[in-house]
PDB file of C-alpha atoms in Angstrom:
ATOM      1  CA  UNK Z 379     -17.180   7.594 -82.539  1.00 38.00           C
ATOM      2  CA  UNK Z 380     -14.213   9.889 -81.848  1.00 50.00           C
ATOM      3  CA  UNK Z 381     -13.776  12.916 -84.097  1.00 65.00           C
ATOM      4  CA  UNK Z 382     -10.976  12.436 -86.607  1.00 74.00           C
ATOM      5  CA  UNK Z 383      -7.977  14.705 -86.249  1.00 83.00           C
ATOM      6  CA  UNK Z 384      -6.572  16.736 -89.156  1.00 82.00           C
ATOM      7  CA  UNK Z 385      -3.710  14.248 -89.363  1.00 82.00           C
ATOM      8  CA  UNK Z 386      -6.161  11.338 -89.634  1.00 84.00           C
ATOM      9  CA  UNK Z 387      -8.054  13.187 -92.365  1.00 83.00           C
ATOM     10  CA  UNK Z 388      -5.073  13.978 -94.584  1.00 81.00           C
ATOM     11  CA  UNK Z 389      -3.833  10.391 -94.305  1.00 79.00           C
ATOM     12  CA  UNK Z 390      -7.049   9.412 -96.094  1.00 79.00           C
ATOM     13  CA  UNK Z 391      -6.391  11.761 -99.030  1.00 81.00           C
ATOM     14  CA  UNK Z 392      -4.400  10.237-101.953  1.00 78.00           C
ATOM     15  CA  UNK Z 393      -2.676  13.573-102.651  1.00 77.00           C
ATOM     16  CA  UNK Z 394      -0.999  13.393 -99.220  1.00 79.00           C
ATOM     17  CA  UNK Z 395      -0.397   9.647 -99.145  1.00 74.00           C
ATOM     18  CA  UNK Z 396       3.371   9.872 -99.747  1.00 72.00           C
ATOM     19  CA  UNK Z 397       4.136  12.571 -97.177  1.00 75.00           C
ATOM     20  CA  UNK Z 398       6.615  11.692 -94.443  1.00 77.00           C
ATOM     21  CA  UNK Z 399       5.379  11.784 -90.861  1.00 81.00           C
ATOM     22  CA  UNK Z 400       7.008  15.178 -90.341  1.00 80.00           C
ATOM     23  CA  UNK Z 401       5.518  16.590 -93.554  1.00 79.00           C
ATOM     24  CA  UNK Z 402       2.080  15.157 -92.764  1.00 82.00           C
ATOM     25  CA  UNK Z 403       2.171  16.719 -89.320  1.00 85.00           C
ATOM     26  CA  UNK Z 404       3.161  20.099 -90.791  1.00 82.00           C
ATOM     27  CA  UNK Z 405       0.304  19.941 -93.311  1.00 83.00           C
ATOM     28  CA  UNK Z 406      -2.209  18.829 -90.666  1.00 86.00           C
ATOM     29  CA  UNK Z 407      -1.293  21.867 -88.571  1.00 87.00           C
ATOM     30  CA  UNK Z 408      -1.937  24.141 -91.568  1.00 87.00           C
ATOM     31  CA  UNK Z 409      -5.180  22.779 -93.016  1.00 89.00           C
ATOM     32  CA  UNK Z 410      -8.674  23.941 -92.140  1.00 91.00           C
ATOM     33  CA  UNK Z 411     -11.770  21.763 -92.533  1.00 92.00           C
ATOM     34  CA  UNK Z 412     -14.729  23.547 -94.122  1.00 94.00           C
ATOM     35  CA  UNK Z 413     -18.301  22.510 -94.885  1.00 96.00           C
ATOM     36  CA  UNK Z 414     -20.335  23.781 -97.830  1.00 97.00           C
ATOM     37  CA  UNK Z 415     -24.082  23.442 -98.178  1.00 97.00           C
ATOM     38  CA  UNK Z 416     -25.793  22.506-101.431  1.00 95.00           C
ATOM     39  CA  UNK Z 417     -25.478  25.410-103.865  1.00 95.00           C
ATOM     40  CA  UNK Z 418     -22.525  27.054-102.096  1.00 97.00           C
ATOM     41  CA  UNK Z 419     -19.558  28.053-104.242  1.00 96.00           C
ATOM     42  CA  UNK Z 420     -16.263  26.549-103.108  1.00 97.00           C
ATOM     43  CA  UNK Z 421     -14.356  28.707-105.599  1.00 95.00           C
ATOM     44  CA  UNK Z 422     -15.769  31.302-108.006  1.00 94.00           C
ATOM     45  CA  UNK Z 423     -14.878  31.958-111.645  1.00 92.00           C
ATOM     46  CA  UNK Z 424     -12.861  35.159-112.077  1.00 91.00           C
ATOM     47  CA  UNK Z 425     -11.818  35.350-108.416  1.00 93.00           C
ATOM     48  CA  UNK Z 426      -8.819  34.116-106.422  1.00 91.00           C
ATOM     49  CA  UNK Z 427      -9.047  32.042-103.267  1.00 90.00           C
ATOM     50  CA  UNK Z 428      -5.281  31.501-102.708  1.00 89.00           C
ATOM     51  CA  UNK Z 429      -5.874  28.008-101.367  1.00 92.00           C
ATOM     52  CA  UNK Z 430      -6.039  24.374-102.415  1.00 90.00           C
ATOM     53  CA  UNK Z 431      -9.262  22.530-101.543  1.00 94.00           C
ATOM     54  CA  UNK Z 432      -9.379  18.736-101.218  1.00 90.00           C
ATOM     55  CA  UNK Z 433     -12.809  17.095-101.159  1.00 92.00           C
ATOM     56  CA  UNK Z 434     -13.468  14.735 -98.251  1.00 91.00           C
ATOM     57  CA  UNK Z 435     -17.162  14.044 -98.766  1.00 92.00           C
ATOM     58  CA  UNK Z 436     -19.954  15.157-101.052  1.00 94.00           C
ATOM     59  CA  UNK Z 437     -20.097  16.055-104.723  1.00 92.00           C
ATOM     60  CA  UNK Z 438     -19.445  19.268-106.662  1.00 94.00           C
ATOM     61  CA  UNK Z 439     -19.826  20.526-110.209  1.00 92.00           C
ATOM     62  CA  UNK Z 440     -17.335  22.583-112.202  1.00 92.00           C
ATOM     63  CA  UNK Z 441     -19.234  25.332-114.023  1.00 91.00           C
ATOM     64  CA  UNK Z 442     -18.092  27.887-116.586  1.00 88.00           C
ATOM     65  CA  UNK Z 443     -20.401  30.770-117.491  1.00 82.00           C
ATOM     66  CA  UNK Z 444     -20.507  33.830-119.703  1.00 78.00           C
ATOM     67  CA  UNK Z 445     -21.801  37.352-119.200  1.00 73.00           C
ATOM     68  CA  UNK Z 446     -25.251  36.427-120.524  1.00 75.00           C
ATOM     69  CA  UNK Z 447     -25.948  33.864-117.836  1.00 76.00           C
ATOM     70  CA  UNK Z 448     -25.293  30.785-119.950  1.00 79.00           C
ATOM     71  CA  UNK Z 449     -23.479  27.922-118.217  1.00 85.00           C
ATOM     72  CA  UNK Z 450     -21.733  24.722-119.157  1.00 88.00           C
ATOM     73  CA  UNK Z 451     -20.863  21.931-116.712  1.00 87.00           C
ATOM     74  CA  UNK Z 452     -17.249  20.934-117.306  1.00 87.00           C
ATOM     75  CA  UNK Z 453     -16.918  18.146-114.741  1.00 86.00           C
ATOM     76  CA  UNK Z 454     -18.379  16.506-111.643  1.00 88.00           C
ATOM     77  CA  UNK Z 455     -15.978  16.203-108.692  1.00 91.00           C
ATOM     78  CA  UNK Z 456     -16.005  13.461-106.068  1.00 89.00           C
ATOM     79  CA  UNK Z 457     -14.210  12.851-102.726  1.00 90.00           C
ATOM     80  CA  UNK Z 458     -10.442  12.799-103.254  1.00 86.00           C
ATOM     81  CA  UNK Z 459     -10.544  15.396-106.047  1.00 89.00           C
ATOM     82  CA  UNK Z 460      -8.875  18.726-105.438  1.00 87.00           C
ATOM     83  CA  UNK Z 461      -9.786  22.253-106.444  1.00 92.00           C
ATOM     84  CA  UNK Z 462      -7.859  25.433-107.130  1.00 90.00           C
ATOM     85  CA  UNK Z 463      -4.431  24.025-108.001  1.00 85.00           C
ATOM     86  CA  UNK Z 464      -4.229  25.831-111.363  1.00 85.00           C
ATOM     87  CA  UNK Z 465      -4.851  29.207-109.745  1.00 86.00           C
ATOM     88  CA  UNK Z 466      -2.207  28.468-107.109  1.00 83.00           C
ATOM     89  CA  UNK Z 467       0.366  27.543-109.744  1.00 82.00           C
ATOM     90  CA  UNK Z 468      -0.103  30.499-112.137  1.00 85.00           C
ATOM     91  CA  UNK Z 469      -1.549  33.019-109.634  1.00 86.00           C
ATOM     92  CA  UNK Z 470      -4.444  33.766-112.003  1.00 89.00           C
ATOM     93  CA  UNK Z 471      -8.149  33.911-111.075  1.00 91.00           C
ATOM     94  CA  UNK Z 472     -10.140  30.682-111.174  1.00 91.00           C
ATOM     95  CA  UNK Z 473     -11.213  29.713-114.700  1.00 88.00           C
ATOM     96  CA  UNK Z 474     -14.455  28.131-113.464  1.00 90.00           C
ATOM     97  CA  UNK Z 475     -16.796  28.021-110.490  1.00 94.00           C
ATOM     98  CA  UNK Z 476     -16.944  24.890-108.331  1.00 95.00           C
ATOM     99  CA  UNK Z 477     -20.329  24.521-106.659  1.00 96.00           C
ATOM    100  CA  UNK Z 478     -21.403  21.954-104.079  1.00 96.00           C
ATOM    101  CA  UNK Z 479     -24.195  19.701-105.372  1.00 93.00           C
ATOM    102  CA  UNK Z 480     -24.841  18.269-101.907  1.00 93.00           C
ATOM    103  CA  UNK Z 481     -23.344  18.964 -98.483  1.00 96.00           C
ATOM    104  CA  UNK Z 482     -19.600  18.798 -99.089  1.00 96.00           C
ATOM    105  CA  UNK Z 483     -16.679  18.742 -96.655  1.00 95.00           C
ATOM    106  CA  UNK Z 484     -13.250  19.915 -97.821  1.00 95.00           C
ATOM    107  CA  UNK Z 485      -9.781  20.462 -96.450  1.00 92.00           C
ATOM    108  CA  UNK Z 486      -8.342  23.898 -97.216  1.00 93.00           C
ATOM    109  CA  UNK Z 487      -4.580  24.407 -97.542  1.00 90.00           C
ATOM    110  CA  UNK Z 488      -3.353  27.994 -97.920  1.00 90.00           C
ATOM    111  CA  UNK Z 489      -1.074  29.006-100.798  1.00 87.00           C
ATOM    112  CA  UNK Z 490       2.002  29.497 -98.623  1.00 85.00           C
ATOM    113  CA  UNK Z 491       1.654  26.022 -97.095  1.00 84.00           C
ATOM    114  CA  UNK Z 492       0.947  24.432-100.492  1.00 81.00           C
ATOM    115  CA  UNK Z 493       4.060  26.089-101.957  1.00 78.00           C
ATOM    116  CA  UNK Z 494       6.148  24.849 -99.042  1.00 77.00           C
ATOM    117  CA  UNK Z 495       4.983  21.246 -99.535  1.00 73.00           C
ATOM    118  CA  UNK Z 496       5.824  20.900-103.238  1.00 69.00           C
ATOM    119  CA  UNK Z 497       9.625  21.303-103.169  1.00 63.00           C
ATOM    120  CA  UNK Z 498       9.861  18.983-100.162  1.00 65.00           C
ATOM    121  CA  UNK Z 499       7.858  16.140-101.690  1.00 66.00           C
ATOM    122  CA  UNK Z 500       8.209  15.099-105.316  1.00 71.00           C
ATOM    123  CA  UNK Z 501       5.381  12.549-104.971  1.00 69.00           C
ATOM    124  CA  UNK Z 502       2.913  15.293-104.082  1.00 72.00           C
ATOM    125  CA  UNK Z 503       4.147  17.456-106.971  1.00 72.00           C
ATOM    126  CA  UNK Z 504       3.747  14.475-109.300  1.00 69.00           C
ATOM    127  CA  UNK Z 505       0.207  13.852-108.020  1.00 73.00           C
ATOM    128  CA  UNK Z 506      -0.746  17.467-108.752  1.00 77.00           C
ATOM    129  CA  UNK Z 507       0.737  17.229-112.273  1.00 76.00           C
ATOM    130  CA  UNK Z 508      -1.078  13.936-112.864  1.00 77.00           C
ATOM    131  CA  UNK Z 509      -4.350  15.568-111.841  1.00 76.00           C
ATOM    132  CA  UNK Z 510      -3.758  18.442-114.252  1.00 75.00           C
ATOM    133  CA  UNK Z 511      -3.037  16.010-117.100  1.00 76.00           C
ATOM    134  CA  UNK Z 512      -6.234  14.087-116.342  1.00 79.00           C
ATOM    135  CA  UNK Z 513      -8.239  17.311-116.558  1.00 76.00           C
ATOM    136  CA  UNK Z 514      -6.577  18.213-119.852  1.00 76.00           C
ATOM    137  CA  UNK Z 515      -7.431  14.787-121.251  1.00 79.00           C
ATOM    138  CA  UNK Z 516     -11.023  15.218-120.095  1.00 74.00           C
ATOM    139  CA  UNK Z 517     -11.135  18.632-121.797  1.00 75.00           C
ATOM    140  CA  UNK Z 518      -9.746  17.079-124.997  1.00 72.00           C
ATOM    141  CA  UNK Z 519     -12.498  14.436-124.926  1.00 74.00           C
ATOM    142  CA  UNK Z 520     -15.132  17.133-124.486  1.00 72.00           C
ATOM    143  CA  UNK Z 521     -13.760  19.119-127.431  1.00 71.00           C
ATOM    144  CA  UNK Z 522     -13.662  15.972-129.569  1.00 70.00           C
ATOM    145  CA  UNK Z 523     -17.200  15.080-128.514  1.00 65.00           C
ATOM    146  CA  UNK Z 524     -18.602  18.508-129.403  1.00 65.00           C
ATOM    147  CA  UNK Z 525     -16.797  18.540-132.743  1.00 63.00           C
ATOM    148  CA  UNK Z 526     -17.317  14.981-133.938  1.00 60.00           C
ATOM    149  CA  UNK Z 527     -20.347  13.453-132.171  1.00 78.00           C
ATOM    150  CA  UNK Z 528     -24.062  14.032-132.549  1.00 87.00           C
ATOM    151  CA  UNK Z 529     -26.196  14.721-129.468  1.00 88.00           C
ATOM    152  CA  UNK Z 530     -26.924  11.007-129.042  1.00 87.00           C
ATOM    153  CA  UNK Z 531     -23.228  10.174-128.778  1.00 87.00           C
ATOM    154  CA  UNK Z 532     -22.505  13.128-126.499  1.00 88.00           C
ATOM    155  CA  UNK Z 533     -25.252  12.146-124.058  1.00 89.00           C
ATOM    156  CA  UNK Z 534     -24.036   8.530-124.026  1.00 88.00           C
ATOM    157  CA  UNK Z 535     -20.466   9.642-123.295  1.00 87.00           C
ATOM    158  CA  UNK Z 536     -21.576  12.043-120.539  1.00 88.00           C
ATOM    159  CA  UNK Z 537     -23.514   9.233-118.837  1.00 90.00           C
ATOM    160  CA  UNK Z 538     -20.570   6.844-119.086  1.00 88.00           C
ATOM    161  CA  UNK Z 539     -18.150   9.390-117.612  1.00 84.00           C
ATOM    162  CA  UNK Z 540     -20.534  10.180-114.738  1.00 86.00           C
ATOM    163  CA  UNK Z 541     -21.122   6.527-113.817  1.00 88.00           C
ATOM    164  CA  UNK Z 542     -19.104   4.281-111.519  1.00 88.00           C
ATOM    165  CA  UNK Z 543     -18.005   0.820-112.806  1.00 88.00           C
ATOM    166  CA  UNK Z 544     -19.630  -2.156-111.068  1.00 88.00           C
ATOM    167  CA  UNK Z 545     -18.382  -5.718-110.553  1.00 87.00           C
ATOM    168  CA  UNK Z 546     -20.964  -7.119-112.997  1.00 86.00           C
ATOM    169  CA  UNK Z 547     -19.634  -5.053-115.922  1.00 83.00           C
ATOM    170  CA  UNK Z 548     -22.371  -2.414-115.772  1.00 87.00           C
ATOM    171  CA  UNK Z 549     -21.938   1.168-114.576  1.00 90.00           C
ATOM    172  CA  UNK Z 550     -24.074   2.977-112.037  1.00 91.00           C
ATOM    173  CA  UNK Z 551     -25.062   6.603-111.474  1.00 90.00           C
ATOM    174  CA  UNK Z 552     -26.324   6.474-107.903  1.00 87.00           C
ATOM    175  CA  UNK Z 553     -28.070   9.850-107.812  1.00 86.00           C
ATOM    176  CA  UNK Z 554     -30.981  10.873-110.027  1.00 86.00           C
ATOM    177  CA  UNK Z 555     -29.743  12.047-113.427  1.00 87.00           C
ATOM    178  CA  UNK Z 556     -30.624  15.685-114.050  1.00 89.00           C
ATOM    179  CA  UNK Z 557     -31.586  16.276-117.690  1.00 91.00           C
ATOM    180  CA  UNK Z 558     -30.702  19.948-117.247  1.00 90.00           C
ATOM    181  CA  UNK Z 559     -27.206  19.076-116.008  1.00 90.00           C
ATOM    182  CA  UNK Z 560     -26.587  16.650-118.874  1.00 91.00           C
ATOM    183  CA  UNK Z 561     -27.794  19.334-121.304  1.00 90.00           C
ATOM    184  CA  UNK Z 562     -25.218  21.750-119.889  1.00 87.00           C
ATOM    185  CA  UNK Z 563     -22.516  19.100-120.280  1.00 87.00           C
ATOM    186  CA  UNK Z 564     -23.229  18.281-123.909  1.00 88.00           C
ATOM    187  CA  UNK Z 565     -24.383  21.618-125.334  1.00 86.00           C
ATOM    188  CA  UNK Z 566     -27.962  20.588-126.125  1.00 87.00           C
ATOM    189  CA  UNK Z 567     -31.469  21.479-124.972  1.00 90.00           C
ATOM    190  CA  UNK Z 568     -33.071  19.742-122.006  1.00 91.00           C
ATOM    191  CA  UNK Z 569     -35.851  18.502-124.278  1.00 93.00           C
ATOM    192  CA  UNK Z 570     -33.358  16.880-126.663  1.00 93.00           C
ATOM    193  CA  UNK Z 571     -31.533  15.195-123.766  1.00 92.00           C
ATOM    194  CA  UNK Z 572     -34.852  13.872-122.425  1.00 92.00           C
ATOM    195  CA  UNK Z 573     -35.669  12.344-125.824  1.00 92.00           C
ATOM    196  CA  UNK Z 574     -32.236  10.705-126.059  1.00 92.00           C
ATOM    197  CA  UNK Z 575     -32.484   9.344-122.488  1.00 91.00           C
ATOM    198  CA  UNK Z 576     -35.937   7.911-123.194  1.00 92.00           C
ATOM    199  CA  UNK Z 577     -34.659   6.239-126.366  1.00 92.00           C
ATOM    200  CA  UNK Z 578     -31.631   4.800-124.564  1.00 91.00           C
ATOM    201  CA  UNK Z 579     -33.940   3.318-121.939  1.00 91.00           C
ATOM    202  CA  UNK Z 580     -36.361   1.891-124.498  1.00 91.00           C
ATOM    203  CA  UNK Z 581     -33.498   0.270-126.425  1.00 90.00           C
ATOM    204  CA  UNK Z 582     -32.134  -1.361-123.284  1.00 91.00           C
ATOM    205  CA  UNK Z 583     -28.894   0.637-122.987  1.00 90.00           C
ATOM    206  CA  UNK Z 584     -29.811   2.126-119.610  1.00 92.00           C
ATOM    207  CA  UNK Z 585     -32.194   1.227-116.782  1.00 92.00           C
ATOM    208  CA  UNK Z 586     -33.675   3.811-114.415  1.00 90.00           C
ATOM    209  CA  UNK Z 587     -34.058   2.199-110.980  1.00 90.00           C
ATOM    210  CA  UNK Z 588     -36.905   2.758-108.514  1.00 89.00           C
ATOM    211  CA  UNK Z 589     -34.621   4.819-106.254  1.00 90.00           C
ATOM    212  CA  UNK Z 590     -33.702   7.194-109.116  1.00 87.00           C
ATOM    213  CA  UNK Z 591     -30.303   5.646-109.835  1.00 90.00           C
ATOM    214  CA  UNK Z 592     -29.399   4.843-113.451  1.00 93.00           C
ATOM    215  CA  UNK Z 593     -27.727   1.582-114.446  1.00 92.00           C
ATOM    216  CA  UNK Z 594     -25.773   1.644-117.706  1.00 91.00           C
ATOM    217  CA  UNK Z 595     -25.640  -1.703-119.472  1.00 88.00           C
ATOM    218  CA  UNK Z 596     -22.516  -3.207-121.011  1.00 80.00           C
ATOM    219  CA  UNK Z 597     -23.892  -2.840-124.542  1.00 80.00           C
ATOM    220  CA  UNK Z 598     -23.764   0.968-124.281  1.00 80.00           C
ATOM    221  CA  UNK Z 599     -19.955   0.942-124.026  1.00 70.00           C
ATOM    222  CA  UNK Z 600     -19.787   0.629-127.816  1.00 68.00           C
ATOM    223  CA  UNK Z 601     -22.068   3.585-128.552  1.00 62.00           C
ATOM    224  CA  UNK Z 602     -19.706   6.665-128.346  1.00 51.00           C
TER     225      UNK Z 602
END
């Protein structure tokens, strides 16, 4: 199979879907493809990278930590998601670390090239704004969850947001669910999350498959 060119790659990214041929060519000449191994930081909290990163493959977690080593997982990113746009817009350091969970390929677009693209293409600017709004809505849901839900409800919501909808009405988390990661998402201990997960399975809300994937049944949609 022939190696895809930069132009082929950006044509597969929704953020660049509305670029004209000339704009797409200009962006393809400016981007750099990078690969991150599991555990590598794509961007780091408190630092600047002066670039926009668009995920091609893999999976990454958005982590915020404090000076005492405590961490909370704010989101899980998938191919098509982009990283670093807030820092590019306000020129402030990154508010969180984004760490590759598995081998992850990204496209990197430098600040100067990103800034040149926005005024020339309102569709791209709109896509960036839409992404920011989606993250704000996700943050609002997390705040609401922490303030109004018990641990049971928070775990159920975290599982639902991590899962992918299936044609049969269920949702599927294809990789093995880490109790430690869920605990960091919902602000609870790993032991408490394990008890809630076990109860959800016993009550028929979720099913842990032989390959480690977790299927979420339709009846769990009414829990949170």
